[in-house]
């Protein structure tokens, strides 16, 4: 099942894989000056696997990694002889410390390749690669090159050659972890990436000893099965690839000459005022009237969407800064301040710090490896811990199964005592606007962090994809009104049960279908729920009217959609087929009790025959027989949910459970087996909060039964 096919997704979702303690090249420095996270760096577009090693060693991805043939927009200028420092992280967005697990020992190399334009695609794999640095095992310190990198906070420094010709280059750091090379089958683990640079040089040399990548090594080479665990060690290490290039001229001699080339590709735009990855936020046009103000606000919002859509594994931290700036522009327009744009200075992210003196591993001027003094145990990032089996009642490393998920960890001591326990959130994310709806991916499982995805629809913003393991927004999906060009915030969201890369979004007279793989794009399909001369009509004659406020998918693939105007529509084909009909929740034909002011939840029985309908400001739950009579079968009274707040309802083992405003949980048994008005079979006092507080039972399991 492919969950993350789209570019830059699940942005930090590489960070979800830290349990594997892999790594990736995320950013670099030139003479200590930071170039920016992800800037000028070719990285994997498969974010959940961005830190994975490259396999096989003869594949195209060995050149610049997964997606390495796809260039990024920026090219960083570098002087000949400059010190280039690569930074490796096992959490690509830097949200957790660590670069590589200490077991991942092995050699390092750095290669370069001259290309016509490093911001152009399809120029990585193939001939022309020459080596400017290599180091394996240092007998004097009993350390592998990767161990020195770990001790230096993931940094590897080399000096660029002083005498090679100016122009565009790809610079490729290569780490080789040999901790699994002695296994059967052997598994040498390469970690590579590429920096796009323009070398400002007066030199003219062209390295002659070059190789093709892939092709410079294969599994028959003894380095691929080298046993780092043998005692005594089998040294020396059998290096592979070309010889290391040595500069023929000193930096001082080269600097006395006149540069011959100037960079024209991959330049930073002159009006770029904020950066994220390889995206630039551009200065908004000046305005002095209302029309110009709103036009600038829209341009700002469009750039926000592009920022989130283009963000890669290093995250979208600065997109949030830009989004906040756009909010200030929009609020100014809304308050009648039509002179602008306002300054973005107060929204600028903190500038990354320069590097100090080189740390543990830096190349000497002749490109020979130079090691550092001292070794510091790296602070490895930790994956979510399994719940403790001790008698400690605090929640450690676990989380109550998230509402609507089929996975997760439940602390084993949750039910060990009748005393109240305070559950600590596993993670939290503060949205800038109120959230109208959320939905959790059907394969969500805290024991598999890469699956922990959910979507949310904040007011006046695109739908957002999140993970509790990443502080960043992983992706965004705009739903824009064609008339006002404003963002529409759906009031209901649901992942498809048969195609988990698809989700539905419900809004006013509209059901939109999105493809998770299309980060930053609008819906692949819009289906109006009321008749229109220009649009598809779903919901049958008359359709379903109002804001689509609730979704529910049956085991047989029937999608039920409810509205705040108290309509229900049914659609086959897992929501992508034809209409099966529509009905009003209260059409006046039933003599049973019933109240409510709008559907907030639709819930199917396990066999897909009966539909539970919960409403706001309601004292009960309606049960409809969908397969046979199509009529209201029962009214589960005594719910005590007279509030506009959404109150959770769940089907637990054929029983309907619901919370109320007085801290009670009530249950009605034998779903679909009783007709007419049905009273609860039991109730449980869940808490002693104020009458206005609410209990949502969607996360409560059946073992809480009194």
Short mmCIF file of C-alpha atoms in Angstrom, two decimals, residues 159-397:
data_model
loop_
_atom_site.label_atom_id
_atom_site.label_comp_id
_atom_site.label_asym_id
_atom_site.label_seq_id
_atom_site.Cartn_x
_atom_site.Cartn_y
_atom_site.Cartn_z
CA UNK A 159 37.97 21.78 0.93
CA UNK A 160 36.92 22.31 -2.65
CA UNK A 161 39.80 22.02 -5.14
CA UNK A 162 41.62 25.26 -5.84
CA UNK A 163 42.55 24.74 -9.48
CA UNK A 164 39.64 23.10 -11.31
CA UNK A 165 37.67 25.06 -13.89
CA UNK A 166 34.83 27.34 -12.90
CA UNK A 167 31.30 26.24 -13.57
CA UNK A 168 28.40 24.20 -12.32
CA UNK A 169 29.07 21.12 -10.22
CA UNK A 170 27.29 18.45 -8.27
CA UNK A 171 29.08 17.68 -4.99
CA UNK A 172 28.23 14.26 -3.58
CA UNK A 173 29.00 13.18 0.01
CA UNK A 174 28.97 9.43 0.51
CA UNK A 175 28.72 7.55 3.81
CA UNK A 176 29.00 3.76 3.82
CA UNK A 177 27.73 1.92 6.92
CA UNK A 178 29.16 -1.59 7.13
CA UNK A 179 27.41 -2.90 10.24
CA UNK A 180 25.35 -5.33 8.12
CA UNK A 181 27.95 -6.06 5.44
CA UNK A 182 29.00 -9.36 7.05
CA UNK A 183 25.46 -10.73 7.08
CA UNK A 184 23.89 -13.11 4.59
CA UNK A 185 22.94 -11.61 2.26
CA UNK A 186 25.37 -8.73 2.81
CA UNK A 187 23.79 -5.30 3.24
CA UNK A 188 26.28 -2.43 2.79
CA UNK A 189 24.32 0.77 3.41
CA UNK A 190 25.14 3.84 1.32
CA UNK A 191 23.86 7.31 2.26
CA UNK A 192 24.34 9.89 -0.50
CA UNK A 193 22.95 13.19 -1.71
CA UNK A 194 24.11 16.05 -3.91
CA UNK A 195 24.76 19.75 -3.40
CA UNK A 196 24.24 22.01 -6.41
CA UNK A 197 27.00 24.63 -6.57
CA UNK A 198 28.51 27.10 -8.98
CA UNK A 199 32.28 27.08 -8.46
CA UNK A 200 33.77 30.56 -8.77
CA UNK A 201 37.30 29.76 -9.90
CA UNK A 202 40.09 31.04 -12.10
CA UNK A 203 41.50 27.53 -12.49
CA UNK A 204 41.43 25.49 -15.66
CA UNK A 205 42.26 21.94 -14.55
CA UNK A 206 40.07 18.99 -15.46
CA UNK A 207 40.44 15.84 -13.34
CA UNK A 208 41.33 12.87 -15.53
CA UNK A 209 40.62 9.96 -13.15
CA UNK A 210 36.83 9.83 -13.27
CA UNK A 211 34.25 7.08 -12.89
CA UNK A 212 30.64 6.41 -13.70
CA UNK A 213 28.11 6.33 -10.88
CA UNK A 214 26.50 3.83 -10.87
CA UNK A 215 29.20 1.46 -12.05
CA UNK A 216 32.12 2.43 -9.82
CA UNK A 217 31.39 -0.41 -7.38
CA UNK A 218 29.40 -3.64 -7.29
CA UNK A 219 28.61 -6.36 -4.78
CA UNK A 220 31.62 -8.39 -5.89
CA UNK A 221 34.00 -5.75 -4.53
CA UNK A 222 35.49 -6.84 -1.15
CA UNK A 223 34.49 -3.51 0.44
CA UNK A 224 30.82 -4.53 0.16
CA UNK A 225 31.31 -7.51 2.48
CA UNK A 226 33.95 -6.03 4.76
CA UNK A 227 33.55 -7.30 8.34
CA UNK A 228 33.98 -4.39 10.76
CA UNK A 229 33.25 -6.66 13.72
CA UNK A 230 36.14 -9.08 13.24
CA UNK A 231 38.82 -9.27 15.90
CA UNK A 232 41.49 -8.44 15.13
CA UNK A 233 40.27 -5.98 12.49
CA UNK A 234 40.87 -6.88 8.85
CA UNK A 235 42.75 -3.76 7.91
CA UNK A 236 43.45 -2.03 5.68
CA UNK A 237 40.04 -1.28 4.21
CA UNK A 238 39.77 -2.03 0.45
CA UNK A 239 38.82 1.37 -0.95
CA UNK A 240 36.94 1.62 -4.26
CA UNK A 241 36.40 4.28 -6.89
CA UNK A 242 39.03 6.58 -8.43
CA UNK A 243 42.08 8.03 -6.77
CA UNK A 244 41.61 11.23 -4.77
CA UNK A 245 42.17 14.38 -6.83
CA UNK A 246 45.00 16.67 -5.63
CA UNK A 247 44.99 20.35 -6.52
CA UNK A 248 48.03 21.40 -8.56
CA UNK A 249 47.93 25.11 -7.70
CA UNK A 250 47.66 26.91 -4.39
CA UNK A 251 44.62 28.96 -3.52
CA UNK A 252 46.75 32.12 -3.45
CA UNK A 253 47.98 31.53 -7.02
CA UNK A 254 44.46 30.93 -8.27
CA UNK A 255 43.04 34.04 -6.57
CA UNK A 256 45.50 36.22 -8.49
CA UNK A 257 43.84 35.26 -11.77
CA UNK A 258 40.67 36.71 -13.33
CA UNK A 259 37.47 34.63 -13.18
CA UNK A 260 36.23 33.51 -16.58
CA UNK A 261 32.59 32.51 -15.91
CA UNK A 262 29.61 34.04 -14.12
CA UNK A 263 26.64 32.19 -12.66
CA UNK A 264 23.36 32.58 -14.54
CA UNK A 265 21.31 29.56 -13.36
CA UNK A 266 19.81 28.90 -9.95
CA UNK A 267 20.29 32.42 -8.61
CA UNK A 268 18.36 33.63 -5.60
CA UNK A 269 15.64 36.07 -6.79
CA UNK A 270 16.47 39.68 -6.00
CA UNK A 271 13.06 40.24 -4.37
CA UNK A 272 13.24 37.12 -2.20
CA UNK A 273 12.53 38.13 1.40
CA UNK A 274 11.98 34.73 3.03
CA UNK A 275 13.20 31.23 2.21
CA UNK A 276 12.17 27.66 2.94
CA UNK A 277 14.06 24.80 1.33
CA UNK A 278 14.38 26.03 -2.29
CA UNK A 279 11.25 28.22 -2.19
CA UNK A 280 11.40 32.02 -2.00
CA UNK A 281 8.73 34.34 -0.64
CA UNK A 282 8.69 37.32 -2.98
CA UNK A 283 7.98 40.94 -2.09
CA UNK A 284 4.29 41.78 -2.51
CA UNK A 285 3.32 44.59 -4.92
CA UNK A 286 2.57 47.98 -3.39
CA UNK A 287 -1.08 49.03 -3.11
CA UNK A 288 -3.16 51.96 -1.91
CA UNK A 289 -6.76 50.85 -2.44
CA UNK A 290 -9.02 47.97 -1.44
CA UNK A 291 -8.74 46.09 -4.74
CA UNK A 292 -4.96 46.19 -4.63
CA UNK A 293 -4.93 45.10 -0.99
CA UNK A 294 -6.99 41.98 -1.62
CA UNK A 295 -5.01 41.19 -4.76
CA UNK A 296 -1.79 41.32 -2.76
CA UNK A 297 -3.37 39.18 -0.05
CA UNK A 298 -4.25 36.55 -2.64
CA UNK A 299 -0.72 36.60 -4.08
CA UNK A 300 0.61 36.11 -0.59
CA UNK A 301 -1.72 33.15 0.02
CA UNK A 302 -0.78 31.61 -3.33
CA UNK A 303 2.87 31.76 -2.30
CA UNK A 304 1.95 30.06 0.99
CA UNK A 305 0.39 27.18 -0.89
CA UNK A 306 3.45 26.88 -3.12
CA UNK A 307 5.73 26.92 -0.08
CA UNK A 308 3.95 24.09 1.69
CA UNK A 309 3.62 22.16 -1.56
CA UNK A 310 7.32 22.36 -2.37
CA UNK A 311 8.68 21.68 1.12
CA UNK A 312 10.78 18.54 1.34
CA UNK A 313 12.04 16.33 4.18
CA UNK A 314 13.64 19.29 6.00
CA UNK A 315 10.16 20.62 6.74
CA UNK A 316 8.04 23.72 6.25
CA UNK A 317 8.97 25.77 9.32
CA UNK A 318 9.41 29.00 7.38
CA UNK A 319 6.21 28.43 5.40
CA UNK A 320 4.42 28.96 8.70
CA UNK A 321 6.23 32.28 9.15
CA UNK A 322 5.15 33.33 5.68
CA UNK A 323 1.61 32.17 6.36
CA UNK A 324 1.50 34.32 9.49
CA UNK A 325 2.72 37.28 7.44
CA UNK A 326 -0.06 36.66 4.90
CA UNK A 327 -2.58 36.55 7.74
CA UNK A 328 -1.44 40.02 8.81
CA UNK A 329 -1.93 41.27 5.24
CA UNK A 330 -5.42 39.75 5.08
CA UNK A 331 -6.39 41.18 8.47
CA UNK A 332 -5.17 44.62 7.43
CA UNK A 333 -7.34 44.48 4.33
CA UNK A 334 -10.28 43.32 6.44
CA UNK A 335 -9.86 46.23 8.84
CA UNK A 336 -9.78 48.81 6.05
CA UNK A 337 -6.03 49.49 5.99
CA UNK A 338 -5.43 49.55 2.24
CA UNK A 339 -1.90 50.95 2.21
CA UNK A 340 0.85 48.40 1.98
CA UNK A 341 2.17 45.86 1.98
CA UNK A 342 3.22 45.78 5.64
CA UNK A 343 6.79 44.92 6.55
CA UNK A 344 7.62 41.22 6.91
CA UNK A 345 10.49 41.90 9.30
CA UNK A 346 8.63 40.80 12.43
CA UNK A 347 7.76 37.47 10.79
CA UNK A 348 11.25 36.60 9.63
CA UNK A 349 12.60 33.29 10.96
CA UNK A 350 15.68 33.30 13.14
CA UNK A 351 18.78 33.24 10.97
CA UNK A 352 20.76 29.98 11.27
CA UNK A 353 24.06 30.32 13.10
CA UNK A 354 27.44 30.23 11.40
CA UNK A 355 29.74 27.35 12.14
CA UNK A 356 32.58 27.94 14.54
CA UNK A 357 35.98 26.38 14.12
CA UNK A 358 35.83 23.05 12.27
CA UNK A 359 35.05 20.16 14.57
CA UNK A 360 35.93 16.52 14.39
CA UNK A 361 36.52 15.86 10.74
CA UNK A 362 37.66 18.37 8.18
CA UNK A 363 39.72 18.08 5.04
CA UNK A 364 43.18 19.54 5.02
CA UNK A 365 44.09 21.87 2.12
CA UNK A 366 45.42 18.94 0.12
CA UNK A 367 42.09 17.10 0.65
CA UNK A 368 43.58 14.47 2.92
CA UNK A 369 41.33 13.50 5.83
CA UNK A 370 42.09 15.27 9.08
CA UNK A 371 40.56 14.00 12.28
CA UNK A 372 39.60 15.89 15.35
CA UNK A 373 40.59 15.62 18.94
CA UNK A 374 38.19 13.86 21.24
CA UNK A 375 35.05 11.85 20.77
CA UNK A 376 31.61 12.80 22.06
CA UNK A 377 28.86 10.23 22.21
CA UNK A 378 26.20 11.40 19.75
CA UNK A 379 22.72 12.11 21.04
CA UNK A 380 20.71 9.68 18.99
CA UNK A 381 17.07 10.46 18.32
CA UNK A 382 14.63 8.07 19.91
CA UNK A 383 11.65 6.36 18.40
CA UNK A 384 8.41 6.10 20.35
CA UNK A 385 8.94 3.81 23.32
CA UNK A 386 6.73 0.84 23.98
CA UNK A 387 4.42 1.26 26.97
CA UNK A 388 5.92 0.27 30.26
CA UNK A 389 4.75 -2.90 31.93
CA UNK A 390 5.65 -1.67 35.39
CA UNK A 391 3.21 -0.51 38.00
CA UNK A 392 3.96 3.14 37.32
CA UNK A 393 0.65 4.79 36.52
CA UNK A 394 2.10 7.63 34.48
CA UNK A 395 1.73 7.40 30.72
CA UNK A 396 5.21 6.95 29.23
CA UNK A 397 5.85 6.55 25.55
#
